[in-house]
């Protein structure tokens, strides 16, 4: 957040830091320090996220829903600043909805991803947002697009994001193979998220999963005590 | 048929009209000791129960280490079916909620509809995001509308969370402990009030910035019960508030009478029409 602090106007005096009555974490911006993941399979996508939102060391919301609906068959996974990603998602949701009404046709996932990229790239200095766009459309089936901080856009068969993603790159690289079915993808996502949540302090809570296909969106939650366990010590 | 709302769509960008004034103010005080903004080091809490929402708050407003207001009102009126608890900079929470309230009443009059909680939340989020954290308002908005009972939290940077219960302010850690332990879905009215009261009480006991009395506001479909104060502090001082002194308290040492000689210079009579 150092970058954001240096951009604030100097006369915009924030809450006094000398005041003992103001705890550290109430001055920090709320961040979805997070683990998010999205996997393509033949016929759709599986997306997953943890549920922790932090302000510094305080967990502001332990049951956050980071899987945000953009359109009927297009969702996004949010990581980074909670305020920024909520704002971007609302803007893109509106733009895509309008576009879809104009075309009188369900929108393409690639279009949604490009709308995200347009906002994230143009305002890259002001925003802190890492987003995975995933969904199903008739043209190309299940697709996952990665729009990290800075505003790049790239399509990947499987993508992870957020602060916890660094801990599961190895797991993902070794366990993902093309041609998995929906249930295998759900299991892979749940396991990866569980491993990341175990190691990353900014990720935790419950695992929220969703699978998107032509038939619709199926959402489920894996509660804390039902998380896949790997630890033997 | 276009539904025109007099909701003022704000002009693009930030409004920093007070920037020059603030700069001049800073120059006025040598050494940069500008007057500190009044902060409500606070405990506020809200709980969604079976028939509605219960909001609670302490009543202490502090200016650094001095208690500026012992009976501060932190539960702000938004609309007949919505109230908002505010933590953070007192002026910011006060004015933001007032602005929201007037915009919603204009909308209500124009459209003939009761405002929904989600609309209020969207307006707040919009405004706070635009100001990128410069408005130090941590708000807990609760209300009942045709879609149900809702409690939302909005942060100063414009992030929104929909929650069944939450506490905010400097005393929130203590209050949240009580809430986490005692909350269940579909509580009864008396249970919910007691839960909120004990959570604010925990905040008051464990946080220096919170204190004095506890206000509770119950919002249901039938109406609003704003109980202020719900519980008074045990540590109230007994001030007479009466400063009349009996004649003779101050001793008269000398008395000198000087008559003023006045001369009538001009006399005018103006008739009044008292029909």
Short mmCIF file of N, CA, C and O in Angstrom, two decimals, chain B residues 164-252:
data_model
loop_
_atom_site.label_atom_id
_atom_site.label_comp_id
_atom_site.label_asym_id
_atom_site.label_seq_id
_atom_site.Cartn_x
_atom_site.Cartn_y
_atom_site.Cartn_z
N UNK B 164 -24.36 -11.03 8.86
CA UNK B 164 -25.46 -11.23 9.81
C UNK B 164 -25.20 -10.52 11.13
O UNK B 164 -26.14 -10.19 11.86
N UNK B 165 -23.93 -10.26 11.47
CA UNK B 165 -23.61 -9.52 12.68
C UNK B 165 -22.21 -8.95 12.52
O UNK B 165 -21.38 -9.51 11.81
N UNK B 166 -21.94 -7.82 13.16
CA UNK B 166 -20.61 -7.24 13.08
C UNK B 166 -20.45 -6.17 14.14
O UNK B 166 -21.42 -5.59 14.61
N UNK B 167 -19.21 -5.92 14.53
CA UNK B 167 -18.90 -4.80 15.40
C UNK B 167 -17.80 -3.99 14.74
O UNK B 167 -16.96 -4.54 14.03
N UNK B 168 -17.80 -2.67 14.96
CA UNK B 168 -16.77 -1.82 14.37
C UNK B 168 -16.31 -0.78 15.38
O UNK B 168 -16.91 -0.63 16.44
N UNK B 169 -15.24 -0.05 15.01
CA UNK B 169 -14.74 0.96 15.92
C UNK B 169 -13.54 0.44 16.69
O UNK B 169 -13.10 -0.69 16.50
N UNK B 170 -13.00 1.26 17.58
CA UNK B 170 -11.80 0.86 18.32
C UNK B 170 -12.09 -0.24 19.32
O UNK B 170 -11.20 -0.97 19.74
N UNK B 171 -13.34 -0.39 19.72
CA UNK B 171 -13.68 -1.42 20.70
C UNK B 171 -14.23 -2.68 20.05
O UNK B 171 -14.83 -3.52 20.72
N UNK B 172 -13.99 -2.82 18.74
CA UNK B 172 -14.69 -3.91 18.06
C UNK B 172 -14.16 -5.29 18.40
O UNK B 172 -14.92 -6.27 18.36
N UNK B 173 -12.88 -5.38 18.74
CA UNK B 173 -12.35 -6.71 19.04
C UNK B 173 -13.05 -7.31 20.24
O UNK B 173 -13.44 -8.48 20.24
N UNK B 174 -13.23 -6.48 21.28
CA UNK B 174 -13.92 -6.97 22.48
C UNK B 174 -15.37 -7.31 22.17
O UNK B 174 -15.89 -8.36 22.55
N UNK B 175 -16.03 -6.40 21.44
CA UNK B 175 -17.44 -6.61 21.13
C UNK B 175 -17.65 -7.83 20.25
O UNK B 175 -18.60 -8.61 20.44
N UNK B 176 -16.74 -8.01 19.30
CA UNK B 176 -16.88 -9.14 18.38
C UNK B 176 -16.73 -10.46 19.10
O UNK B 176 -17.35 -11.46 18.72
N UNK B 177 -15.91 -10.46 20.14
CA UNK B 177 -15.76 -11.69 20.92
C UNK B 177 -17.09 -12.15 21.49
O UNK B 177 -17.44 -13.32 21.43
N UNK B 178 -17.83 -11.19 22.04
CA UNK B 178 -19.15 -11.50 22.60
C UNK B 178 -20.11 -11.95 21.50
O UNK B 178 -20.86 -12.92 21.65
N UNK B 179 -20.06 -11.24 20.37
CA UNK B 179 -20.97 -11.57 19.27
C UNK B 179 -20.67 -12.94 18.70
O UNK B 179 -21.59 -13.73 18.44
N UNK B 180 -19.39 -13.25 18.49
CA UNK B 180 -19.02 -14.56 17.93
C UNK B 180 -19.51 -15.68 18.83
O UNK B 180 -19.92 -16.74 18.38
N UNK B 181 -19.44 -15.42 20.14
CA UNK B 181 -19.84 -16.46 21.09
C UNK B 181 -21.35 -16.62 21.15
O UNK B 181 -21.88 -17.73 21.22
N UNK B 182 -22.07 -15.49 21.12
CA UNK B 182 -23.50 -15.57 21.41
C UNK B 182 -24.43 -15.55 20.22
O UNK B 182 -25.63 -15.75 20.37
N UNK B 183 -23.90 -15.30 19.01
CA UNK B 183 -24.81 -15.15 17.88
C UNK B 183 -25.35 -16.48 17.39
O UNK B 183 -24.63 -17.47 17.29
N UNK B 184 -26.65 -16.48 17.08
CA UNK B 184 -27.29 -17.60 16.39
C UNK B 184 -28.23 -16.97 15.38
O UNK B 184 -28.68 -15.85 15.55
N UNK B 185 -28.56 -17.72 14.34
CA UNK B 185 -29.53 -17.20 13.39
C UNK B 185 -30.92 -17.18 14.02
O UNK B 185 -31.24 -17.99 14.88
N UNK B 186 -31.75 -16.22 13.59
CA UNK B 186 -33.14 -16.13 14.07
C UNK B 186 -33.27 -16.01 15.58
O UNK B 186 -34.04 -16.73 16.21
N UNK B 187 -32.50 -15.08 16.15
CA UNK B 187 -32.65 -14.80 17.58
C UNK B 187 -33.99 -14.12 17.82
O UNK B 187 -34.56 -13.51 16.94
N UNK B 188 -34.48 -14.20 19.08
CA UNK B 188 -35.67 -13.46 19.45
C UNK B 188 -35.27 -12.03 19.81
O UNK B 188 -34.10 -11.76 20.06
N UNK B 189 -36.25 -11.13 19.87
CA UNK B 189 -35.97 -9.72 20.09
C UNK B 189 -35.16 -9.48 21.37
O UNK B 189 -34.13 -8.80 21.36
N UNK B 190 -35.63 -10.05 22.49
CA UNK B 190 -34.96 -9.77 23.77
C UNK B 190 -33.54 -10.35 23.79
O UNK B 190 -32.62 -9.74 24.30
N UNK B 191 -33.37 -11.51 23.18
CA UNK B 191 -32.03 -12.12 23.11
C UNK B 191 -31.10 -11.24 22.30
O UNK B 191 -29.94 -11.03 22.66
N UNK B 192 -31.62 -10.75 21.17
CA UNK B 192 -30.80 -9.93 20.29
C UNK B 192 -30.39 -8.63 21.00
O UNK B 192 -29.24 -8.21 20.93
N UNK B 193 -31.34 -7.99 21.67
CA UNK B 193 -31.03 -6.75 22.39
C UNK B 193 -29.98 -7.00 23.47
O UNK B 193 -29.05 -6.23 23.63
N UNK B 194 -30.14 -8.10 24.18
CA UNK B 194 -29.19 -8.42 25.25
C UNK B 194 -27.81 -8.71 24.66
O UNK B 194 -26.78 -8.30 25.22
N UNK B 195 -27.77 -9.39 23.53
CA UNK B 195 -26.49 -9.70 22.89
C UNK B 195 -25.77 -8.41 22.48
O UNK B 195 -24.58 -8.23 22.73
N UNK B 196 -26.51 -7.49 21.86
CA UNK B 196 -25.91 -6.23 21.42
C UNK B 196 -25.47 -5.41 22.63
O UNK B 196 -24.38 -4.86 22.66
N UNK B 197 -26.32 -5.36 23.63
CA UNK B 197 -25.97 -4.60 24.84
C UNK B 197 -24.69 -5.14 25.46
O UNK B 197 -23.79 -4.38 25.83
N UNK B 198 -24.59 -6.45 25.60
CA UNK B 198 -23.40 -7.00 26.26
C UNK B 198 -22.16 -6.84 25.39
O UNK B 198 -21.06 -6.69 25.92
N UNK B 199 -22.33 -6.82 24.07
CA UNK B 199 -21.15 -6.63 23.22
C UNK B 199 -20.65 -5.19 23.30
O UNK B 199 -19.45 -4.96 23.39
N UNK B 200 -21.56 -4.22 23.34
CA UNK B 200 -21.13 -2.82 23.50
C UNK B 200 -20.52 -2.63 24.87
O UNK B 200 -19.52 -1.93 25.05
N UNK B 201 -21.09 -3.27 25.86
CA UNK B 201 -20.56 -3.19 27.21
C UNK B 201 -19.14 -3.71 27.26
O UNK B 201 -18.26 -3.10 27.88
N UNK B 202 -18.87 -4.81 26.58
CA UNK B 202 -17.51 -5.36 26.52
C UNK B 202 -16.57 -4.36 25.86
O UNK B 202 -15.44 -4.16 26.31
N UNK B 203 -17.05 -3.70 24.81
CA UNK B 203 -16.24 -2.69 24.14
C UNK B 203 -15.93 -1.54 25.09
O UNK B 203 -14.80 -1.06 25.16
N UNK B 204 -16.92 -1.10 25.84
CA UNK B 204 -16.74 0.01 26.77
C UNK B 204 -15.73 -0.35 27.85
O UNK B 204 -14.86 0.45 28.21
N UNK B 205 -15.83 -1.58 28.36
CA UNK B 205 -14.95 -2.00 29.44
C UNK B 205 -13.51 -2.17 28.97
O UNK B 205 -12.58 -1.91 29.71
N UNK B 206 -13.32 -2.63 27.74
CA UNK B 206 -11.97 -2.95 27.30
C UNK B 206 -11.31 -1.89 26.46
O UNK B 206 -10.16 -2.03 26.09
N UNK B 207 -12.01 -0.83 26.09
CA UNK B 207 -11.44 0.17 25.20
C UNK B 207 -11.56 1.57 25.81
O UNK B 207 -12.62 1.95 26.25
N UNK B 208 -10.45 2.30 25.80
CA UNK B 208 -10.48 3.63 26.40
C UNK B 208 -11.30 4.62 25.58
O UNK B 208 -11.84 5.57 26.11
N UNK B 209 -11.37 4.36 24.27
CA UNK B 209 -12.07 5.31 23.42
C UNK B 209 -13.58 5.16 23.45
O UNK B 209 -14.29 5.96 22.86
N UNK B 210 -14.06 4.12 24.11
CA UNK B 210 -15.52 3.91 24.19
C UNK B 210 -15.94 4.04 25.64
O UNK B 210 -15.21 3.69 26.55
N UNK B 211 -17.17 4.54 25.84
CA UNK B 211 -17.62 4.64 27.21
C UNK B 211 -18.96 5.30 27.33
O UNK B 211 -19.69 5.46 26.35
N UNK B 212 -19.27 5.72 28.54
CA UNK B 212 -20.53 6.36 28.88
C UNK B 212 -21.71 5.43 28.62
O UNK B 212 -21.67 4.28 29.01
N UNK B 213 -22.74 5.93 27.96
CA UNK B 213 -23.96 5.12 27.90
C UNK B 213 -24.01 4.23 26.67
O UNK B 213 -23.18 4.32 25.79
N UNK B 214 -25.03 3.35 26.65
CA UNK B 214 -25.25 2.46 25.51
C UNK B 214 -26.58 2.83 24.87
O UNK B 214 -27.61 2.88 25.54
N UNK B 215 -26.54 3.10 23.56
CA UNK B 215 -27.78 3.32 22.80
C UNK B 215 -28.11 2.06 22.04
O UNK B 215 -27.22 1.39 21.52
N UNK B 216 -29.41 1.74 21.97
CA UNK B 216 -29.83 0.57 21.18
C UNK B 216 -30.97 1.00 20.26
O UNK B 216 -31.85 1.74 20.66
N UNK B 217 -30.92 0.51 19.03
CA UNK B 217 -31.97 0.86 18.07
C UNK B 217 -32.49 -0.43 17.45
O UNK B 217 -31.74 -1.20 16.87
N UNK B 218 -33.79 -0.68 17.62
CA UNK B 218 -34.40 -1.90 17.08
C UNK B 218 -35.25 -1.52 15.88
O UNK B 218 -36.16 -0.71 15.99
N UNK B 219 -34.94 -2.12 14.74
CA UNK B 219 -35.70 -1.83 13.51
C UNK B 219 -36.44 -3.08 13.10
O UNK B 219 -35.84 -4.15 12.91
N UNK B 220 -37.77 -2.97 13.00
CA UNK B 220 -38.57 -4.11 12.54
C UNK B 220 -39.55 -3.61 11.49
O UNK B 220 -39.64 -2.42 11.23
N UNK B 221 -40.30 -4.56 10.93
CA UNK B 221 -41.31 -4.19 9.93
C UNK B 221 -42.31 -3.21 10.52
O UNK B 221 -42.82 -2.33 9.85
N UNK B 222 -42.61 -3.38 11.82
CA UNK B 222 -43.62 -2.55 12.45
C UNK B 222 -43.13 -1.13 12.68
O UNK B 222 -43.93 -0.21 12.78
N UNK B 223 -41.83 -0.95 12.80
CA UNK B 223 -41.32 0.39 13.06
C UNK B 223 -39.98 0.34 13.77
O UNK B 223 -39.32 -0.69 13.82
N UNK B 224 -39.62 1.50 14.31
CA UNK B 224 -38.30 1.62 14.93
C UNK B 224 -38.44 1.96 16.40
O UNK B 224 -39.26 2.79 16.78
N UNK B 225 -37.64 1.30 17.24
CA UNK B 225 -37.60 1.61 18.65
C UNK B 225 -36.20 2.08 18.99
O UNK B 225 -35.28 1.26 19.12
N UNK B 226 -36.02 3.41 19.07
CA UNK B 226 -34.67 3.95 19.31
C UNK B 226 -34.57 4.25 20.81
O UNK B 226 -35.13 5.23 21.29
N UNK B 227 -33.87 3.39 21.53
CA UNK B 227 -33.79 3.52 22.98
C UNK B 227 -32.48 4.22 23.33
O UNK B 227 -31.40 3.64 23.23
N UNK B 228 -32.62 5.49 23.71
CA UNK B 228 -31.41 6.28 23.98
C UNK B 228 -31.54 6.97 25.30
O UNK B 228 -32.30 7.91 25.42
N UNK B 229 -30.87 6.65 26.39
CA UNK B 229 -29.94 5.54 26.44
C UNK B 229 -30.61 4.23 26.83
O UNK B 229 -31.60 4.24 27.54
N UNK B 230 -30.08 3.14 26.40
CA UNK B 230 -30.61 1.82 26.76
C UNK B 230 -30.08 1.43 28.12
O UNK B 230 -30.76 0.83 28.93
N UNK B 231 -28.80 1.80 28.31
CA UNK B 231 -28.21 1.52 29.61
C UNK B 231 -27.29 2.68 29.96
O UNK B 231 -26.46 3.07 29.14
N UNK B 232 -27.46 3.23 31.14
CA UNK B 232 -26.61 4.35 31.52
C UNK B 232 -25.37 3.86 32.24
O UNK B 232 -25.37 2.83 32.88
N UNK B 233 -24.32 4.68 32.11
CA UNK B 233 -23.05 4.32 32.73
C UNK B 233 -23.19 4.33 34.25
O UNK B 233 -23.90 5.16 34.80
N UNK B 234 -22.49 3.42 34.92
CA UNK B 234 -22.54 3.41 36.40
C UNK B 234 -21.72 4.55 36.97
O UNK B 234 -21.83 4.87 38.13
N UNK B 235 -20.86 5.12 36.11
CA UNK B 235 -19.94 6.12 36.60
C UNK B 235 -20.38 7.51 36.22
O UNK B 235 -19.60 8.32 35.75
N UNK B 236 -21.65 7.82 36.42
CA UNK B 236 -22.13 9.15 36.10
C UNK B 236 -21.79 10.10 37.22
O UNK B 236 -21.94 9.76 38.39
N UNK B 237 -21.34 11.32 36.87
CA UNK B 237 -21.11 12.29 37.94
C UNK B 237 -22.38 13.11 38.15
O UNK B 237 -23.19 13.26 37.26
N UNK B 238 -22.51 13.61 39.36
CA UNK B 238 -23.75 14.30 39.69
C UNK B 238 -23.49 15.80 39.65
O UNK B 238 -23.04 16.40 40.62
N UNK B 239 -23.74 16.44 38.52
CA UNK B 239 -23.48 17.88 38.41
C UNK B 239 -24.77 18.64 38.61
O UNK B 239 -25.81 18.26 38.11
N UNK B 240 -24.67 19.73 39.36
CA UNK B 240 -25.88 20.49 39.66
C UNK B 240 -26.39 21.21 38.42
O UNK B 240 -27.58 21.40 38.28
N UNK B 241 -25.49 21.66 37.53
CA UNK B 241 -25.86 22.40 36.32
C UNK B 241 -26.64 23.66 36.65
O UNK B 241 -27.37 24.18 35.84
N UNK B 242 -26.48 24.13 37.87
CA UNK B 242 -27.24 25.31 38.26
C UNK B 242 -26.25 26.25 38.93
O UNK B 242 -25.66 25.92 39.95
N UNK B 243 -26.05 27.40 38.29
CA UNK B 243 -25.01 28.29 38.80
C UNK B 243 -25.58 29.61 39.29
O UNK B 243 -25.01 30.67 39.09
N UNK B 244 -26.72 29.52 39.98
CA UNK B 244 -27.32 30.74 40.54
C UNK B 244 -26.79 30.91 41.95
O UNK B 244 -26.84 30.00 42.77
N UNK B 245 -26.30 32.08 42.26
CA UNK B 245 -25.77 32.33 43.61
C UNK B 245 -26.70 33.29 44.33
O UNK B 245 -27.20 34.24 43.76
N UNK B 246 -26.89 33.07 45.63
CA UNK B 246 -27.83 33.92 46.35
C UNK B 246 -27.22 35.30 46.53
O UNK B 246 -26.00 35.45 46.67
N UNK B 247 -28.09 36.31 46.53
CA UNK B 247 -27.58 37.69 46.68
C UNK B 247 -26.84 37.80 48.00
O UNK B 247 -27.33 37.35 49.03
N UNK B 248 -25.67 38.39 47.98
CA UNK B 248 -24.88 38.51 49.19
C UNK B 248 -23.68 37.60 49.18
O UNK B 248 -22.80 37.71 50.04
N UNK B 249 -23.60 36.68 48.17
CA UNK B 249 -22.45 35.78 48.09
C UNK B 249 -21.18 36.59 47.84
O UNK B 249 -20.12 36.32 48.43
N UNK B 250 -21.31 37.59 46.94
CA UNK B 250 -20.16 38.47 46.71
C UNK B 250 -20.34 39.71 47.58
O UNK B 250 -21.35 40.39 47.52
N UNK B 251 -19.33 40.01 48.40
CA UNK B 251 -19.45 41.14 49.33
C UNK B 251 -19.37 42.46 48.58
O UNK B 251 -18.51 42.65 47.73
N UNK B 252 -20.28 43.41 48.92
CA UNK B 252 -20.24 44.74 48.31
C UNK B 252 -19.36 45.62 49.18
O UNK B 252 -19.65 45.83 50.35
#
